[in-house]
Coordinates of C-alpha atoms and ligand atoms in Angstrom, one line a residue:
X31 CA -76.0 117.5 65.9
X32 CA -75.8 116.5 62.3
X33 CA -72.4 114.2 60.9
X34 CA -71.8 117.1 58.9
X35 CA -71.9 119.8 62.0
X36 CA -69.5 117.5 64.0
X37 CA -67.2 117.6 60.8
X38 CA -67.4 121.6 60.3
X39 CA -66.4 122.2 64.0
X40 CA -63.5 119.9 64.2
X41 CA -61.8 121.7 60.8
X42 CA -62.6 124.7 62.7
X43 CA -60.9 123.8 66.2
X44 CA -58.2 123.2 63.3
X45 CA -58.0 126.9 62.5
X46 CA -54.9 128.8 63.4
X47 CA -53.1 125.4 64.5
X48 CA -50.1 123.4 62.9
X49 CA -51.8 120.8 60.6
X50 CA -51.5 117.0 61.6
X51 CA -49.2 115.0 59.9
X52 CA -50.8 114.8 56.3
X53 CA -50.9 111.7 54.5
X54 CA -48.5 112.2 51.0
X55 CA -50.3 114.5 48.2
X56 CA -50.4 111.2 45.7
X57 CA -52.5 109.3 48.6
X58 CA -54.8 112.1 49.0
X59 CA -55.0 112.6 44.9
X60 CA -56.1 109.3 45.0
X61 CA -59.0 109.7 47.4
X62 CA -60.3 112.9 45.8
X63 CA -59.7 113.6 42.1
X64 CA -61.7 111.9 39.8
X65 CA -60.4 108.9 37.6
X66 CA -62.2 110.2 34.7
X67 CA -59.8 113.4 34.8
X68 CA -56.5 111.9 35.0
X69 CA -53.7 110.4 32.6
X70 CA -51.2 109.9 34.9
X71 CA -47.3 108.5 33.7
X72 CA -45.7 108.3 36.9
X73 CA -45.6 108.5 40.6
X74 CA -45.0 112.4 40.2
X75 CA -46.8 114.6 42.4
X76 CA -45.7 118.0 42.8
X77 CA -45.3 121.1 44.9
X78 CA -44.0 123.7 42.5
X79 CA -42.1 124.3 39.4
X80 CA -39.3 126.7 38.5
X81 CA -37.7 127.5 34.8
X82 CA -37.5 124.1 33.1
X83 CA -37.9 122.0 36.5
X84 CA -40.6 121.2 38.2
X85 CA -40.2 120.5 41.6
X86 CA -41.3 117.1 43.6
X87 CA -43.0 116.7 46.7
X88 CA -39.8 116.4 48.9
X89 CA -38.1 118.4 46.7
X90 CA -36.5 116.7 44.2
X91 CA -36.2 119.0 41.0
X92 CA -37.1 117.0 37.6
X93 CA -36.3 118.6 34.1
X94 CA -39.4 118.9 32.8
X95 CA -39.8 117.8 29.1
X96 CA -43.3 117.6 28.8
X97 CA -44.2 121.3 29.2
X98 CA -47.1 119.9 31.2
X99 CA -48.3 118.6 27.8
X100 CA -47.4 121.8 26.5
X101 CA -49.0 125.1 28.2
X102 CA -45.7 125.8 29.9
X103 CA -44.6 126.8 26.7
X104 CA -42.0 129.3 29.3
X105 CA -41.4 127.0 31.6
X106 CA -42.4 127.8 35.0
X107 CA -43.2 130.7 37.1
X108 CA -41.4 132.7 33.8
X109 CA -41.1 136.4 35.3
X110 CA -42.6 137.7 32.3
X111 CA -46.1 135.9 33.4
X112 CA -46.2 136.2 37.2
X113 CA -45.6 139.8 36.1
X114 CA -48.4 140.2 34.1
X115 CA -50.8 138.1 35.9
X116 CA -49.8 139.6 39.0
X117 CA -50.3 143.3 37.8
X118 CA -54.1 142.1 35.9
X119 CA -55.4 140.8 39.2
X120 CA -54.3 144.0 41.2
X121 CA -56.5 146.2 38.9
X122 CA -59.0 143.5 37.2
X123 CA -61.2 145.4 34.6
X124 CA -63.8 143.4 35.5
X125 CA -63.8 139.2 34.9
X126 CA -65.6 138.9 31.6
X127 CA -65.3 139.7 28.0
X128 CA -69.3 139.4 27.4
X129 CA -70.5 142.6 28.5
X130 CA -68.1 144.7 28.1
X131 CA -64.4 144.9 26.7
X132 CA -61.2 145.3 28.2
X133 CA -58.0 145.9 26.9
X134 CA -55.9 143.1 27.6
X135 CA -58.3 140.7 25.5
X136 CA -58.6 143.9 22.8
X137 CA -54.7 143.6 22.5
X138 CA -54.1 140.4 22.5
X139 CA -56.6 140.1 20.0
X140 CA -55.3 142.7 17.8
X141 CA -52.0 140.8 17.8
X142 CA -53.0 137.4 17.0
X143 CA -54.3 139.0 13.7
X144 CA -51.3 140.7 13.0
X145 CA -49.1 137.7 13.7
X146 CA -51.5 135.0 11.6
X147 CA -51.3 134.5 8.3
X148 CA -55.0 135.1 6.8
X149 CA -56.8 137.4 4.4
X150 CA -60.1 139.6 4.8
X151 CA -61.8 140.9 7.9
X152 CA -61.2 138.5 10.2
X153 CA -62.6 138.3 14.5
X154 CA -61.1 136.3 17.6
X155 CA -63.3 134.7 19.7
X156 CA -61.3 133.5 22.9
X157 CA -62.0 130.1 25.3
X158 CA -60.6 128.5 27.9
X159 CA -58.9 125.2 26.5
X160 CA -58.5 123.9 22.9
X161 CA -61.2 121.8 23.7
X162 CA -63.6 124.8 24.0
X163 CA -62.0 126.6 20.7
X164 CA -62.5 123.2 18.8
X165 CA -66.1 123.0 19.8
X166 CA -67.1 126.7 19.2
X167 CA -65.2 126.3 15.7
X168 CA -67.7 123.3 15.0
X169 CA -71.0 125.1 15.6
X170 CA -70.4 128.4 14.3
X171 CA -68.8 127.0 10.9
X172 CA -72.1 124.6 10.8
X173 CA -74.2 127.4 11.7
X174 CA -72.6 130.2 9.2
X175 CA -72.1 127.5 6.3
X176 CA -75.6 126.0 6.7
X177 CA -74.0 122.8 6.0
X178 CA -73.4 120.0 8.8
X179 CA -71.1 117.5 7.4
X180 CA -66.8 117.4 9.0
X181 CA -63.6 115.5 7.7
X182 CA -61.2 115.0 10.3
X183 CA -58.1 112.0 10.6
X184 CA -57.9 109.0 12.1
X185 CA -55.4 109.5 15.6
X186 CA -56.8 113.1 15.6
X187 CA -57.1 115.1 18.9
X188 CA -59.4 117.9 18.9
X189 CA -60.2 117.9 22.7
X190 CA -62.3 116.7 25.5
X191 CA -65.7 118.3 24.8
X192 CA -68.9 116.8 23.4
X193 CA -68.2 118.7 19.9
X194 CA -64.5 118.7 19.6
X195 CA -64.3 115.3 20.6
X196 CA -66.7 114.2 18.4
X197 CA -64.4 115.4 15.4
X198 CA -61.6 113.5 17.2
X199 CA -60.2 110.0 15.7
X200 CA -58.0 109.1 18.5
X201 CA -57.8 105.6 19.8
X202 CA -58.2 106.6 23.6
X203 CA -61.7 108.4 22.4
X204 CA -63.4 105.2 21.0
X205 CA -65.3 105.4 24.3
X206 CA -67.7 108.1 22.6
X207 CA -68.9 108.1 19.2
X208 CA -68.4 110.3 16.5
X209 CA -70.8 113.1 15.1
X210 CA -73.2 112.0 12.6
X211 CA -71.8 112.6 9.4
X212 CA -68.0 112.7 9.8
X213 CA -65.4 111.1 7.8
X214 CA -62.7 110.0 9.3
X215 CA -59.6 110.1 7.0
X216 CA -56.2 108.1 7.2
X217 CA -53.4 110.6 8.3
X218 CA -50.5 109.8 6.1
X219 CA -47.7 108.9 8.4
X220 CA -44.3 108.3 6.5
X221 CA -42.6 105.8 9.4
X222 CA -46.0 103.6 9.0
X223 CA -46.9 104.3 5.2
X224 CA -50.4 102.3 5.5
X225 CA -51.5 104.9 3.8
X226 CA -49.8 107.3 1.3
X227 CA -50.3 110.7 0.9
X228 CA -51.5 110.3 -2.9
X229 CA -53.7 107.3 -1.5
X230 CA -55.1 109.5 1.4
X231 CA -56.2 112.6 -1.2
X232 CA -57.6 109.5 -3.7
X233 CA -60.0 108.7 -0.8
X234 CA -61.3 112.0 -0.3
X235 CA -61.3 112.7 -3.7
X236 CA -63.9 109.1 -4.3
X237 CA -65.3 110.6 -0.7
X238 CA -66.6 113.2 -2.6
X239 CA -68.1 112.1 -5.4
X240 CA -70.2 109.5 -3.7
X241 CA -71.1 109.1 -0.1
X242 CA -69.9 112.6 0.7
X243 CA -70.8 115.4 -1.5
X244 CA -68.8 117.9 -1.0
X245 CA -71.6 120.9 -0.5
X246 CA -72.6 118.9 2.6
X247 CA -69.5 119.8 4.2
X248 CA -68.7 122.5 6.6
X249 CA -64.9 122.0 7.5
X250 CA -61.9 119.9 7.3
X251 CA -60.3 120.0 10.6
X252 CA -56.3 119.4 10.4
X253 CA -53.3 119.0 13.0
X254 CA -50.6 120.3 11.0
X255 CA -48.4 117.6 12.7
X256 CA -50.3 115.0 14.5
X257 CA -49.4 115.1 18.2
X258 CA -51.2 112.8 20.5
X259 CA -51.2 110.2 17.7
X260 CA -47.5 109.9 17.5
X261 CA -46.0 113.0 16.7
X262 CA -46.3 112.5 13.0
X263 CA -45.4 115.4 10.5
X264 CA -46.9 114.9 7.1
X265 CA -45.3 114.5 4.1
X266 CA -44.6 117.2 2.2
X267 CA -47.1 119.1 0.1
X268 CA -50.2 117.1 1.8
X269 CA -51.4 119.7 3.5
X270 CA -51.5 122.2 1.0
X271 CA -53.4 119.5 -1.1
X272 CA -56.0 119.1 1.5
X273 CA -56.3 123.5 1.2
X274 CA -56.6 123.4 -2.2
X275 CA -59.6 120.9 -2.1
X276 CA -61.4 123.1 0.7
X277 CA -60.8 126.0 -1.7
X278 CA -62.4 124.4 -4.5
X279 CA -65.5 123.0 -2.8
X280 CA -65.7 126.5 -0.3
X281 CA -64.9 124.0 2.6
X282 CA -63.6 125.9 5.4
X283 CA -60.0 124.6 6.2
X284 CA -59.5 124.8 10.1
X285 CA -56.0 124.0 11.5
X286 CA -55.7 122.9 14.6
X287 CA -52.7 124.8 16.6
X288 CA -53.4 123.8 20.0
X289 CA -50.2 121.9 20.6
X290 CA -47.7 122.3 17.8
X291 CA -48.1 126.1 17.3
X292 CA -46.9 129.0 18.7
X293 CA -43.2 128.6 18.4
X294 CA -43.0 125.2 19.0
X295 CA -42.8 123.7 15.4
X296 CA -39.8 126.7 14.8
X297 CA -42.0 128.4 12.6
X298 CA -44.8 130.8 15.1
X299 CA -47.2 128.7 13.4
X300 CA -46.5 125.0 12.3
X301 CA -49.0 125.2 9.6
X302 CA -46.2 127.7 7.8
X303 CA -43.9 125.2 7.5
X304 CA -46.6 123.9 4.1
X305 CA -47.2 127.4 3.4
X306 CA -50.7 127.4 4.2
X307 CA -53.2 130.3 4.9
X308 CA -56.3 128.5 7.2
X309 CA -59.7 129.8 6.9
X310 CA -59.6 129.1 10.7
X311 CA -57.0 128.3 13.5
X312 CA -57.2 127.4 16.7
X313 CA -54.7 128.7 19.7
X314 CA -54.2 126.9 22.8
X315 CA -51.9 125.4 25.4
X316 CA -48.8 127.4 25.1
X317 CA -51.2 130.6 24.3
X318 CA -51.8 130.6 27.8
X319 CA -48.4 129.9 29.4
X320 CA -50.1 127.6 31.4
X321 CA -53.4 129.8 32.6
X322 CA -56.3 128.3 30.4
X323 CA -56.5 130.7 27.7
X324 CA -57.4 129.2 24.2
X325 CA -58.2 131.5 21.0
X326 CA -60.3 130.9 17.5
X327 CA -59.4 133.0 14.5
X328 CA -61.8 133.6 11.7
X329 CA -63.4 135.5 8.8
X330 CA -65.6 137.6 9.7
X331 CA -68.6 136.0 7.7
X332 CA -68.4 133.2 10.2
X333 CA -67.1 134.6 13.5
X334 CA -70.1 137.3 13.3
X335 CA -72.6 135.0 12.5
X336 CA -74.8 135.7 15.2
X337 CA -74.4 138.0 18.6
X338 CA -74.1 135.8 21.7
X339 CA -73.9 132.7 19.8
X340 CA -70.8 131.1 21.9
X341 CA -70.8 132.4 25.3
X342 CA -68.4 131.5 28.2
X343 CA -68.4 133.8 30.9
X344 CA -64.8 133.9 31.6
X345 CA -63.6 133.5 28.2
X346 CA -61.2 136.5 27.5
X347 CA -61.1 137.5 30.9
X348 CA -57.9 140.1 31.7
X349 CA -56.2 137.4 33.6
X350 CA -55.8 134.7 31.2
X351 CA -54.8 137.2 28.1
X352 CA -52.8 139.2 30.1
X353 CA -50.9 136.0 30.2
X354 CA -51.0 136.0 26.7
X355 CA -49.8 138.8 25.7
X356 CA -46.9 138.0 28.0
X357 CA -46.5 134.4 25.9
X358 CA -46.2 136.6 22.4
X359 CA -44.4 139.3 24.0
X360 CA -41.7 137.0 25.4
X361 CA -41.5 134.6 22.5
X362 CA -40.3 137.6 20.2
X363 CA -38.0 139.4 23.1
X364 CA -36.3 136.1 24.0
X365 CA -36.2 134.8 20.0
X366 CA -37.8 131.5 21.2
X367 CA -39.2 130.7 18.1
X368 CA -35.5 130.4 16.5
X369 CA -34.5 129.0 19.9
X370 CA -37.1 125.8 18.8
X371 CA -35.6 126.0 15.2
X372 CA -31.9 125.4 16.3
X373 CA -32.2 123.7 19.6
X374 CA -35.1 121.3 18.3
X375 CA -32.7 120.3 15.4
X376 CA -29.4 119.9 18.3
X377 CA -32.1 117.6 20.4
X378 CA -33.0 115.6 17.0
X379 CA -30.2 115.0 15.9
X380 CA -28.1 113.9 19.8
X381 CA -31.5 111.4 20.0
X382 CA -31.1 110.0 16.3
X383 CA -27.4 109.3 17.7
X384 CA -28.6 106.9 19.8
X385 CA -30.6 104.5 17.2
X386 CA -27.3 102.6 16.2
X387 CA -27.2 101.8 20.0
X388 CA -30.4 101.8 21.7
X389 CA -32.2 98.9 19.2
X390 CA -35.2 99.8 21.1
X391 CA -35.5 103.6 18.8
X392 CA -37.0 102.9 15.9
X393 CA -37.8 106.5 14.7
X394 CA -36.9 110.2 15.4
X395 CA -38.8 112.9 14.3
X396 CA -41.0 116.3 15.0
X397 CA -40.4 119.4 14.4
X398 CA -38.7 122.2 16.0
X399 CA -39.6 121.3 19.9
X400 CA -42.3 118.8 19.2
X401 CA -40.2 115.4 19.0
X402 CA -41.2 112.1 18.7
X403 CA -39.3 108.9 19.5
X404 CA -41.1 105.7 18.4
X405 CA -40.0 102.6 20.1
X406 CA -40.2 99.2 18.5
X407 CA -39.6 95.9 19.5
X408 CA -37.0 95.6 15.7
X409 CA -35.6 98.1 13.8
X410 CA -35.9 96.5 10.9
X411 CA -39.3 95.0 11.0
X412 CA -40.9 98.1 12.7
X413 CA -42.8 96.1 15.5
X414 CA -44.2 98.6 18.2
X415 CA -43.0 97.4 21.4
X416 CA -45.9 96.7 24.3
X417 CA -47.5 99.5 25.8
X418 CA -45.8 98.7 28.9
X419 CA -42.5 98.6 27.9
X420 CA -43.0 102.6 26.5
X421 CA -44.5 103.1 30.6
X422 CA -41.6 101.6 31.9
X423 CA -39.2 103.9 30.2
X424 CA -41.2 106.9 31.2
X425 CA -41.2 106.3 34.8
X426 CA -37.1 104.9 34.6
X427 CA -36.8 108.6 33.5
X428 CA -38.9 109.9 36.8
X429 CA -36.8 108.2 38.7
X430 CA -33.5 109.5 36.9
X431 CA -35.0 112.9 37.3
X432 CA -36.7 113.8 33.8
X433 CA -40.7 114.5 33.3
X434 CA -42.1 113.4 29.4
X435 CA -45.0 111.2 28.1
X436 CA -45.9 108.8 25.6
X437 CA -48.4 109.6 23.1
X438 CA -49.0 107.6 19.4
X439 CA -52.0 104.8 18.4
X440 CA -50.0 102.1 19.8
X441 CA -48.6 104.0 22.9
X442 CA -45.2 103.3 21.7
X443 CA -43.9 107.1 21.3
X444 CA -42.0 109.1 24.0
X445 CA -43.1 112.7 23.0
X446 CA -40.8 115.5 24.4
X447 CA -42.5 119.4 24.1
X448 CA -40.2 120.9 26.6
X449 CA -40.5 124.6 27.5
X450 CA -39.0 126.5 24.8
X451 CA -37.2 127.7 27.1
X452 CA -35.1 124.9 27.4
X453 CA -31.2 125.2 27.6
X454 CA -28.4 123.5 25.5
X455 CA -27.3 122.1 28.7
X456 CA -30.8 120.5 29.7
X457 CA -31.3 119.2 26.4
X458 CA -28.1 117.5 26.9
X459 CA -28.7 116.6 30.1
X460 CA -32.5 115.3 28.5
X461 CA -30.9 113.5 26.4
X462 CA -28.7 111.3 28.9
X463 CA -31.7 110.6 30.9
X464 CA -33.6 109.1 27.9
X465 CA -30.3 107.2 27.1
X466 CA -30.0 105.6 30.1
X467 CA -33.8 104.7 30.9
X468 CA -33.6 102.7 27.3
X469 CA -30.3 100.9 28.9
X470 CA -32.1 100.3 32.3
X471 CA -35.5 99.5 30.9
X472 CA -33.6 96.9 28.5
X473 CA -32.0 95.6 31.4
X474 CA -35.4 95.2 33.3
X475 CA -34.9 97.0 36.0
X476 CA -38.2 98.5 35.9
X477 CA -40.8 95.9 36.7
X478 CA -44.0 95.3 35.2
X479 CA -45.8 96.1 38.6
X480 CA -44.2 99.7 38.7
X481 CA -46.0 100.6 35.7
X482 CA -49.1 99.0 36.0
X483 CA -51.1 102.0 37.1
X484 CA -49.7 104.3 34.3
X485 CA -51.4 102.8 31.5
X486 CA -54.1 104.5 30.9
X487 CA -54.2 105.5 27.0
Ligands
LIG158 C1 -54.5 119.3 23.8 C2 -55.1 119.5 22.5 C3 -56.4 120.0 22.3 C4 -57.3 120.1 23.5 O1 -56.8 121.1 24.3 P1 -57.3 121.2 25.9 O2 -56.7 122.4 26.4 O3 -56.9 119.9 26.5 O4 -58.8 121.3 25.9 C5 -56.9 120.2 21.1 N1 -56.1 120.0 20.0 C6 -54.9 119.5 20.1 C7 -54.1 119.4 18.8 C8 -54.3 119.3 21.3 O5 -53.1 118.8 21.4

């Protein structure tokens, strides 16, 4: 008898019995899930989620201000989703969008056109992650523009994939090289001004008229407020100056929605906040309501290029946008778009309270529920504070009983993109945790051995 038969029989002499004692979830992680596919902030493991909480193995309950990086744009276990999802998979018109239609993808489809800003005949094509929608915008705007040549920013995330993160300029992705071709512009960020605005669009502007001809290029690809690179919003009018240039060269100007959009900015789309109309945008993350769901909006010219061009099996499946129309659906019934607005400029303005105390906050900023705090080592002279010191405030907060992350090119910014679903009282309660892990971490009472395996971008 083979290793592996002896194995199969003892699980099965297993069936039907009370389990032996298991060894905690966060050992077992450990022994099983790949290193490549984690970015992990603190000892949390967990064993379910409700509302704004998630809930701990053990059974602690953490306010979650993370939003799992931002899917659970409803929280957890919303009504409105465990509804839907549970009605699609108790009649499931079949698994795949490919081969024939179905009328939860048809829907939600039909309303992502009606709710986005955009002009002419215009197609969705639906993915899985922003990842996937990044890549699939890549190849079909190269294939339908004939030309093969990207912009994209420096501390831009476009996702994971071969494609979209080759149009990426974040730090952690150094590891993989960028797509022949691509220029990689300074994102003007007005806490850091290394670059201005005016200074950014002069460099694009001599871009183009030397090493980068402008006919060469298929797309500029935009965050309409950078998120994993420190939760920076542009200055004002940037972004309509980068639209106007893609207008006058017939560059196609994709916005990347992924994290910022859908409510979260306080505007359904952050790029409105510039008043701009994308040739293309790319849905994500909240889309979903945490079930991977992402979504591409086009013109028709380039969606239709070719018939079974960008396949994925499950892409559009009536799971996944049954969710989403339960994400749109519930954003307008429950005014959560507003409910970023107002609460996002409450949280704001409680956290910018704090700078004249906490020396360690350097910077406040975001939009709506997409807030950034920047920690520096001096108020005055700007100095990020060590990567560790940013780890050892997120895991303080674990241990008070609040989930959030650090993001930024330094790893010196605690990002909160709570549920929008978030209550005044949370927030508050948010707030006072984040308070008090600045106190405790200035006190060191986090040690530099607590954090040391939660450093990984
Ligand atoms: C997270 C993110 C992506 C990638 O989305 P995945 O679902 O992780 O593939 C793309 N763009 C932005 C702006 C993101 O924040």
């Amino acid at each position: 008898m083979s290793a592996d038969q002896t194995t199969s029989q003892a699980a099965l002499r297993h069936q039907g019995c009370p389990r032996p004692p298991s060894p905690t979830l966060r050992a077992r992680d450990a022994r099983v899930i790949a290193n490549i596919g984690r970015l992990r902030f603190s000892p949390l493991s967990l064993v379910g989620g409700r509302g704004n909480h998630l809930i701990e193995e053990g059974g602690r309950e953490l306010l979650d201000l993370s939003a799992s990086f931002g899917p659970a744009i409803l929280g957890y276990s919303h009504p409105a989703i465990a509804t839907a999802v549970n009605a699609a998979t108790a009649s499931m018109a079949g698994a795949s969008l490919l081969a024939f239609p179905n009328e939860n993808a048809v829907a939600l489809a039909e309303q992502l056109l009606a709710i986005t800003p955009g002009s002419g005949e215009r197609r969705v094509w639906f993915g899985h992650s922003g990842s996937d929608a990044n890549d699939c915008a890549l190849r079909v705007v190269q294939a339908a523009t004939g030309r093969s040549r990207f912009i994209s920013f420096i501390g831009s995330y476009h996702g994971n994939l071969s494609g979209s993160m080759s149009i990426s300029g974040h730090t952690a992705m150094t590891h993989t090289l960028p797509r022949a071709g691509l220029v990689l512009l300074p994102y003007p960020d007005p806490y850091r001004p290394s670059f201005s605005a005016e200074e950014v669009l002069r460099l694009l502007d001599y871009q183009f008229a030397t090493s980068c001809p402008p006919q060469q290029v298929a797309g500029i690809f935009i965050e309409p407020l950078m998120s994993d690179a420190g939760v920076i919003v542009p200055p004002g009018g940037f972004l309509a100056a980068i639209q106007q240039r893609c207008r006058r060269h017939s560059i196609q100007l994709i916005v990347d929605e992924v994290k910022a959009g859908l409510g979260r900015s306080g505007r359904l789309h952050c790029f409105e906040h510039e008043g701009l109309e994308p040739d293309l945008v790319v849905f994500g993350k909240g889309l979903g309501g945490g079930l991977p769901l992402s979504a591409l909006i086009g013109p028709r010219a380039i969606m239709d290029h070719a018939a079974a061009f960008a396949l994925q099996t499950t892409g559009g499946n009536p799971v996944a946008t049954a969710a989403g129309l339960a994400v749109l659906r519930t954003l307008a019934a429950e005014g959560l778009v507003e409910r970023a607005a107002n609460l996002g400029q409450a949280l704001a303005g409680r956290l910018r309270a704090l700078i004249s105390r906490q020396p360690m906050i350097g910077d406040v900023r975001g939009r709506g529920l997409a807030i950034g705090i920047e920690l520096v080592r001096d108020q005055a002279t700007r100095e990020a504070v060590p990567v560790a010191t940013t780890a050892k405030v997120i895991y303080r907060a674990w241990q008070l009983g609040a989930v959030l992350f650090y993001v930024g090119l330094r790893g010196n910014v605690l990002e909160l993109t709570p549920p929008l679903t978030l209550s005044d009282a949370e927030a508050e309660r948010g707030v006072a945790i984040i308070d008090q892990a600045l106190t405790d971490v200035g006190r060191g009472l986090v040690a530099d051995a607590d954090v040391a395996p939660f450093m990984m971008w």
